[in-house]
Short mmCIF file of C-alpha atoms in Angstrom, two decimals:
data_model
loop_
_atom_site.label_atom_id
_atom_site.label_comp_id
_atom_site.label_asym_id
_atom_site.label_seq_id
_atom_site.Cartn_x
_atom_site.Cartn_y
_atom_site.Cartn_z
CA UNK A 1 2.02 -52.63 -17.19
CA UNK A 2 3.00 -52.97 -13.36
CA UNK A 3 5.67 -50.18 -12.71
CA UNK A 4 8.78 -51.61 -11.43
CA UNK A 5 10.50 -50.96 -7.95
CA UNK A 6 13.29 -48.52 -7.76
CA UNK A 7 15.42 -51.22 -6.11
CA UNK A 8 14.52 -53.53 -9.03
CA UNK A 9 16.28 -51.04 -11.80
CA UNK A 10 19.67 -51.52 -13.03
CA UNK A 11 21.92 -49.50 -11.42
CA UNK A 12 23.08 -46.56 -14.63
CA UNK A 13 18.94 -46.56 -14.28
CA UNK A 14 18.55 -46.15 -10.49
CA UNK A 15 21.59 -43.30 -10.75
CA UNK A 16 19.64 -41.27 -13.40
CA UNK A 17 16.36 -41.94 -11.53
CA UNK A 18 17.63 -40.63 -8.71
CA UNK A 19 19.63 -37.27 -10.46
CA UNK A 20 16.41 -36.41 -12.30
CA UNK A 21 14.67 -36.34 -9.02
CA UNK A 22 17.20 -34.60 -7.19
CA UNK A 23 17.23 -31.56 -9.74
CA UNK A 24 13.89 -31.40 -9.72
CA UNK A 25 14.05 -30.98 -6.17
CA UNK A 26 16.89 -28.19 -6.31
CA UNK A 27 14.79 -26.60 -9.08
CA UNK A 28 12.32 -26.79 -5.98
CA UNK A 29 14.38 -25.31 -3.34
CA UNK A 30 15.40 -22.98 -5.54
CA UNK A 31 12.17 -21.55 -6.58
CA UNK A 32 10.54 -21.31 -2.99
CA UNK A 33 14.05 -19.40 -1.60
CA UNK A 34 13.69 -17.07 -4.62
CA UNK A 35 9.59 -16.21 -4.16
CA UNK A 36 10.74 -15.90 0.12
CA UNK A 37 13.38 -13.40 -0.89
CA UNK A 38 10.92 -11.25 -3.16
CA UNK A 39 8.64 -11.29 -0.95
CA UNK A 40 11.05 -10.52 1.75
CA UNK A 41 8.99 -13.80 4.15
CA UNK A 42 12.28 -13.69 5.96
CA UNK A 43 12.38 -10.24 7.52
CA UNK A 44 8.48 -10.92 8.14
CA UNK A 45 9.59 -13.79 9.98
CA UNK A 46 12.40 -11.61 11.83
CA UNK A 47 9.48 -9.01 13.15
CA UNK A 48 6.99 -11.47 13.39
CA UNK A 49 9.38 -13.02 16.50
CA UNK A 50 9.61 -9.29 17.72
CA UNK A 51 6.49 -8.90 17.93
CA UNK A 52 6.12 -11.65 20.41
CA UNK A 53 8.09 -9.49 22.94
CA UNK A 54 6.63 -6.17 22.43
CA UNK A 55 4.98 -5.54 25.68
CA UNK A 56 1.11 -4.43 26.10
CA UNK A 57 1.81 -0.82 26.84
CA UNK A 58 4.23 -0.72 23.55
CA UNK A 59 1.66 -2.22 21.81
CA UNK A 60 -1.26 0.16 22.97
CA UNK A 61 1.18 2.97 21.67
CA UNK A 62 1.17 1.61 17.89
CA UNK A 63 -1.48 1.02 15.54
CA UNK A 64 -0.82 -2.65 16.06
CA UNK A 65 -2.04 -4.23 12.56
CA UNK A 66 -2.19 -8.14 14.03
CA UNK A 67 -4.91 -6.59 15.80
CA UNK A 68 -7.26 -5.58 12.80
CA UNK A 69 -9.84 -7.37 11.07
CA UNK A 70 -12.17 -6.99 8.04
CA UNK A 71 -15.49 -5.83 8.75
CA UNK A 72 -16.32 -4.99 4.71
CA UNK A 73 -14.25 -7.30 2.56
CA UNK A 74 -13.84 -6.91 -1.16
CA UNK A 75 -17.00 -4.65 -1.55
CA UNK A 76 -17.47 -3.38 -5.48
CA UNK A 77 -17.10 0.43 -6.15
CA UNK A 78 -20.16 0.03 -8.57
CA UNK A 79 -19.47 1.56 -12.60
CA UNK A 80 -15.56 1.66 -11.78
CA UNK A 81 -14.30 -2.11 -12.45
CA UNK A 82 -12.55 -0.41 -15.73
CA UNK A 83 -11.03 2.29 -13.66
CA UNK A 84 -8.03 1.47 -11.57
CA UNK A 85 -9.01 2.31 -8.13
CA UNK A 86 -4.95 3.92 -7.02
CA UNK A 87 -5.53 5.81 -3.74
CA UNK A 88 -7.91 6.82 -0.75
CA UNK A 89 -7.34 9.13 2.20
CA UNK A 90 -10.03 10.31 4.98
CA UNK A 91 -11.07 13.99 5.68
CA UNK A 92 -11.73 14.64 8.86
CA UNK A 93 -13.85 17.27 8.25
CA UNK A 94 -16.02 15.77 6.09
CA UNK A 95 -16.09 12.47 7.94
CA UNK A 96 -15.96 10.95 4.27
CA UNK A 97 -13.38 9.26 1.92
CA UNK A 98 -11.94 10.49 -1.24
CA UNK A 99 -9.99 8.42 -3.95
CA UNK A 100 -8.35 8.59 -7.13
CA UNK A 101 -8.54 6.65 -10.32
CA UNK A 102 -5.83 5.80 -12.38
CA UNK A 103 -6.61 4.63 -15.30
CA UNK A 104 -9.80 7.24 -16.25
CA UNK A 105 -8.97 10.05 -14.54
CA UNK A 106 -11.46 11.20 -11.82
CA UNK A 107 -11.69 11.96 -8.14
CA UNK A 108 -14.52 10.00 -5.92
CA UNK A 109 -15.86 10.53 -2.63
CA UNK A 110 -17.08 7.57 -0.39
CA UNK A 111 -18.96 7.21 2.66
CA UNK A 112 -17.00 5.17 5.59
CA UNK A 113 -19.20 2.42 4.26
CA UNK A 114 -17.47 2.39 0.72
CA UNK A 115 -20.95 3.83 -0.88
CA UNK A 116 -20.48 6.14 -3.56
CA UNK A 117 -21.47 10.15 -2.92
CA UNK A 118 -20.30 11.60 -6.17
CA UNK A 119 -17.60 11.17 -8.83
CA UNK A 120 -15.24 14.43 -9.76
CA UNK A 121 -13.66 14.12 -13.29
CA UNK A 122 -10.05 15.49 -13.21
CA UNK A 123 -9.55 16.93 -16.54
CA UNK A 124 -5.71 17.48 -17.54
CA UNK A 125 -4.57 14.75 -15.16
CA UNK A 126 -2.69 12.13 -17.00
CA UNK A 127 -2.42 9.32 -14.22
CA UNK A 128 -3.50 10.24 -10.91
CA UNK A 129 -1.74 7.86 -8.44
CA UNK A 130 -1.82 9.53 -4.78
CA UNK A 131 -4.24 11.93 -2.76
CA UNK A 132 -4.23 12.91 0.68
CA UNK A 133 -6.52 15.50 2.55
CA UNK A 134 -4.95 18.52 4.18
CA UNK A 135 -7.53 19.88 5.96
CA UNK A 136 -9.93 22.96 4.90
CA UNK A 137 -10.90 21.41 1.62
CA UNK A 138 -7.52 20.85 0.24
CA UNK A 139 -6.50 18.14 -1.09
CA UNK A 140 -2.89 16.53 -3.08
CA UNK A 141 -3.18 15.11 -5.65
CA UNK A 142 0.10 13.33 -7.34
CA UNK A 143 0.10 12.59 -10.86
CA UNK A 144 2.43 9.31 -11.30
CA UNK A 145 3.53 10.16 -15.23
CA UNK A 146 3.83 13.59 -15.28
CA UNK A 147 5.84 13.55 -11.79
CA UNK A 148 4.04 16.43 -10.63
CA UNK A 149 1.74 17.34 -7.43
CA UNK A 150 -1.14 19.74 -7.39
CA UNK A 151 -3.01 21.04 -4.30
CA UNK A 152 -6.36 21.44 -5.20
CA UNK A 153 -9.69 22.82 -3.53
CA UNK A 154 -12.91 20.65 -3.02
CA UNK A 155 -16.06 21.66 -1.62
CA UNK A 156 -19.71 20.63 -1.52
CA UNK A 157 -20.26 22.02 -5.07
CA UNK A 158 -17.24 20.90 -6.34
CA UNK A 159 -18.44 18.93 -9.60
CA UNK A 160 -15.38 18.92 -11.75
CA UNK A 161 -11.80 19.44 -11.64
CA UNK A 162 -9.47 21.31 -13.84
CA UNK A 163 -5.26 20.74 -13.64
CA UNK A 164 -5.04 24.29 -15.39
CA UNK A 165 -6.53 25.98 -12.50
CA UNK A 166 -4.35 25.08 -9.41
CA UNK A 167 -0.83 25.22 -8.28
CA UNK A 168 1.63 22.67 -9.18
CA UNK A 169 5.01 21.22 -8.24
CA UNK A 170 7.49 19.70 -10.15
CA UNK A 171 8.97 16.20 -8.38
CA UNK A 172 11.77 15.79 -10.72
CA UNK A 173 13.08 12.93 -11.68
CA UNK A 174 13.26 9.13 -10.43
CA UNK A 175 15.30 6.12 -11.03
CA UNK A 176 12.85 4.55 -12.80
CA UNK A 177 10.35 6.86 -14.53
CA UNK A 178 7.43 4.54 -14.76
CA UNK A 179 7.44 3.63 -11.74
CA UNK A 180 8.24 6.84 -9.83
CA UNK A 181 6.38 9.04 -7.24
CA UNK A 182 2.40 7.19 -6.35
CA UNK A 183 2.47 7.42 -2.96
CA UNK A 184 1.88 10.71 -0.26
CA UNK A 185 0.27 11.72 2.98
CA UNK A 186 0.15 14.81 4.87
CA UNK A 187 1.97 15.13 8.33
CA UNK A 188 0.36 17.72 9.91
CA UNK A 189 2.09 17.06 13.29
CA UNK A 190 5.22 17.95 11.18
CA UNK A 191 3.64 20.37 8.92
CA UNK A 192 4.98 18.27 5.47
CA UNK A 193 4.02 16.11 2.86
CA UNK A 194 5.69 12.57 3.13
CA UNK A 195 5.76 10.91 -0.60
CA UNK A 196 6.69 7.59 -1.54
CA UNK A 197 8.35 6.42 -4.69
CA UNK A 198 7.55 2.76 -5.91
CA UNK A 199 10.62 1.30 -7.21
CA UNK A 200 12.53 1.33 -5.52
CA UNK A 201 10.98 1.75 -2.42
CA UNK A 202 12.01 5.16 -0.77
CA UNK A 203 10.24 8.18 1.26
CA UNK A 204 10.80 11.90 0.62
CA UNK A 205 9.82 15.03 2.95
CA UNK A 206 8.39 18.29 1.54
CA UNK A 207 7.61 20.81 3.87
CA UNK A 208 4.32 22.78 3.66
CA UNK A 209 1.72 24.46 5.71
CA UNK A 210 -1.55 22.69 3.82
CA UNK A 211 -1.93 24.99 1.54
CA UNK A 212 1.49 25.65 -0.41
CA UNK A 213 4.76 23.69 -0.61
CA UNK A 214 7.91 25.47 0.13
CA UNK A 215 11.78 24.54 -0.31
CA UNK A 216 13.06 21.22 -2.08
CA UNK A 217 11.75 17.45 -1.01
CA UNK A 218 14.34 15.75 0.90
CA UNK A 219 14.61 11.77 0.62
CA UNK A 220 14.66 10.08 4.35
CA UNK A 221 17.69 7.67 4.59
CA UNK A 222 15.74 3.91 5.75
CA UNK A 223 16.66 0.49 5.63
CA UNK A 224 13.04 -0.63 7.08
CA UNK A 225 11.82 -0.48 3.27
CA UNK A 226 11.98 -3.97 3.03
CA UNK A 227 8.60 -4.41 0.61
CA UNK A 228 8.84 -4.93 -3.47
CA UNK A 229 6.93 -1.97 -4.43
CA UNK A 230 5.55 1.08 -2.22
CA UNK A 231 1.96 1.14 -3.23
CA UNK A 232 0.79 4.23 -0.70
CA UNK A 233 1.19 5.67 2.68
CA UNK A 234 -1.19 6.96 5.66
CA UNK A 235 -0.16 8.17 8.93
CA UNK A 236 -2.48 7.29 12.04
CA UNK A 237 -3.53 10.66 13.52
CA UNK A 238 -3.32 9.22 17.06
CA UNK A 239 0.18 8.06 17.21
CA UNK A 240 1.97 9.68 14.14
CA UNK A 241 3.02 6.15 13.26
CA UNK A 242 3.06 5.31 9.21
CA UNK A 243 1.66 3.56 6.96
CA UNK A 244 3.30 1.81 4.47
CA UNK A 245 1.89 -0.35 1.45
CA UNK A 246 3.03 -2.90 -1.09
CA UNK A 247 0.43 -3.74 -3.63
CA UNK A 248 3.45 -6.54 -4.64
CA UNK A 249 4.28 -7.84 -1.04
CA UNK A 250 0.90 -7.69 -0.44
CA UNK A 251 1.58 -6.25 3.27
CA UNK A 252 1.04 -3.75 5.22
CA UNK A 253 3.98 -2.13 7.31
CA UNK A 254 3.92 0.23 10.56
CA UNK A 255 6.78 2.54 11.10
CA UNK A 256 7.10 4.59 13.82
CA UNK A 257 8.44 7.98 14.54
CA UNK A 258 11.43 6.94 13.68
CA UNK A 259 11.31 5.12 10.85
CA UNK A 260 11.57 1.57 12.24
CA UNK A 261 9.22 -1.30 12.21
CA UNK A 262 6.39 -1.79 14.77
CA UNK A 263 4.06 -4.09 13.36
CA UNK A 264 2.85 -5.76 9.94
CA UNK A 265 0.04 -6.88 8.29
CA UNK A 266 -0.63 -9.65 5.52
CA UNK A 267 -3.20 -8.84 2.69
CA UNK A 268 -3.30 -12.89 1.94
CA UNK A 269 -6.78 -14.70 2.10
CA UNK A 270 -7.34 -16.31 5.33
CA UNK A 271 -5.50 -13.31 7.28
CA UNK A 272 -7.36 -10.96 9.31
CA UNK A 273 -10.85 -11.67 8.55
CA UNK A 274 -10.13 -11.82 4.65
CA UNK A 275 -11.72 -14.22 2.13
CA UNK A 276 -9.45 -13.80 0.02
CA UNK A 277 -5.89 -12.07 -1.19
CA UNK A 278 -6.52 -8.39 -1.85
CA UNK A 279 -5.96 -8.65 -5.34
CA UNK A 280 -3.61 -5.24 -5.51
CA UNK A 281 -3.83 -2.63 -2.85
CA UNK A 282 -3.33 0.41 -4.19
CA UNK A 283 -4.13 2.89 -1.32
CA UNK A 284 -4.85 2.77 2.47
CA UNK A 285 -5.84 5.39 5.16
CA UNK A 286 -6.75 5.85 8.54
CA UNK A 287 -9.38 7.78 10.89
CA UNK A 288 -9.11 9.50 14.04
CA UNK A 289 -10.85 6.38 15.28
CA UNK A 290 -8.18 4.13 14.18
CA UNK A 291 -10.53 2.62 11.49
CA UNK A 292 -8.21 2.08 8.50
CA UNK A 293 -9.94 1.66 5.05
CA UNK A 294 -7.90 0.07 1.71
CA UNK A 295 -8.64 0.18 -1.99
CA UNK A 296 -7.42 -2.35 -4.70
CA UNK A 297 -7.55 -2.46 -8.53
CA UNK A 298 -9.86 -2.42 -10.28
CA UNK A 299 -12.83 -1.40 -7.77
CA UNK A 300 -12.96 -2.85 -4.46
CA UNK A 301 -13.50 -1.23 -0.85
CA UNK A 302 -11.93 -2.76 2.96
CA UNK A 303 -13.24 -2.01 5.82
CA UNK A 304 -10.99 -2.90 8.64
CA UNK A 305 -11.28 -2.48 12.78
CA UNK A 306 -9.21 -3.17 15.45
CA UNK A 307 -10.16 -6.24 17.59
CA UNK A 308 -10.78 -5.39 21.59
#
């Protein structure tokens, strides 16, 4: 049956033609306003115009993340797609990565390829969410559920890790429980630990000197925060700038010294040398080089390096 015109209908027809398409196109409107505003497209759109007049010396003073690419994209952390890959940060002293699994508790270490040198069990830990390095073979570990950070010691023998045999700090309580503190890095130019809280988004201090914590975390007042979730932090060793991930967003934020937006990156397929979205990056970090390396649920390794 030939479908007739829309000028051809009787007019109570043509009316609720036309209101049935209209709400569908409010419905519409509606929808793609509420995904821009969750994932915050329009303050992306804000910096992305600022970035257009940040000049070439305030750019070589940043990180500058439109500048980085993927040179290893989405490789497999073989045996661990049932694992929950949740954080990575470099050791300089090593030259080598370590990261944390959520879901079956255990500590890895990684070559700046994303190979596989050895896997650590952490017995005790209920859901290890966060690790940084702090030099000398320490390391922090933050345990998501049981809201509590332990420094711990890894060396070449290290084979196994016990939550009964080093120190431990209590991060008290969050807003929302389940989704409290997964993120931390150490400052040493500031001799702290800076942790992030997911939801909502915020960023603590805790002074230390690498080896113990001392005094009471304070919580940094920011309105730069604009992300979903906060996923992880690193701080580039070059600049001091940070860090900051959304696993939600699926971005990556620089902040500088103080606190305010430099640059961004996307984590979207088709974006800076990516194939594809990063499913859900769950930890990033940073060499003296300025190489910056990010894991994602369940298993998978980036690579990525700054463009000349």
């Amino acid at each position: 049956m030939a479908t007739q015109p829309i000028s051809s209908l009787k007019p109570a027809r043509r009316s609720r033609f036309a209101l049935r398409w209209y709400s569908w196109l409010l419905l519409l409107v509606a929808a793609a306003y509420g995904l821009a505003f969750a994932m915050h497209w329009d303050d992306r759109g804000v910096l992305w115009v600022l970035e257009r007049f940040e000049s070439p010396a305030e750019r070589q003073g940043s990180v500058w993340l439109p500048d980085y690419h993927a040179v290893i994209d989405a490789k497999p952390l073989p045996g661990m797609e049932k694992d929950e890959a949740s954080d990575v940060t470099y050791d300089a002293q090593t030259k080598t990565l370590f990261s944390v699994m959520g879901k079956n508790p255990f500590l890895v270490e990684l070559s700046l390829q994303g190979d596989v040198l050895r896997k650590m069990p952490l017995v005790g830990w209920s859901n290890p969410e966060g690790v940084t390095a702090l030099g000398n073979g320490m390391l922090a570990i933050v345990d998501e559920r049981d809201h509590q950070i332990s420094l711990v010691k890894v060396d070449a023998g290290t084979r196994e890790l016990n939550f009964a045999d080093f120190p431990k700090f209590d991060l008290g309580p969050s807003k929302d429980q389940n989704k409290a503190f997964e993120a931390v890095v150490w400052d040493a130019r500031n001799q702290q630990m800076l942790l992030g809280e997911e939801r909502p988004p915020a960023l603590f201090t805790w002074k230390g000197d690498g080896t113990t914590l001392s005094g009471d975390k304070q919580k940094l007042a920011s309105d730069e925060l604009d992300i979903r979730n906060l996923s992880a932090l690193a701080i580039d060793p070059r600049t001091g700038h940070t860090l900051v991930l959304s696993a939600d967003s699926h971005l990556l934020l620089e902040l500088d010294e103080k606190g305010e937006q430099v640059s961004f990156m996307t984590l979207l397929g088709g974006f800076n040398g990516l194939k594809k979205t990063i499913p859900r990056a769950e930890g990033v970090t940073m060499d003296e080089a300025g190489t910056m390396y990010i894991v994602s649920e369940p298993n998978l390794f980036y690579r990525f390096e700054k463009q000349k």
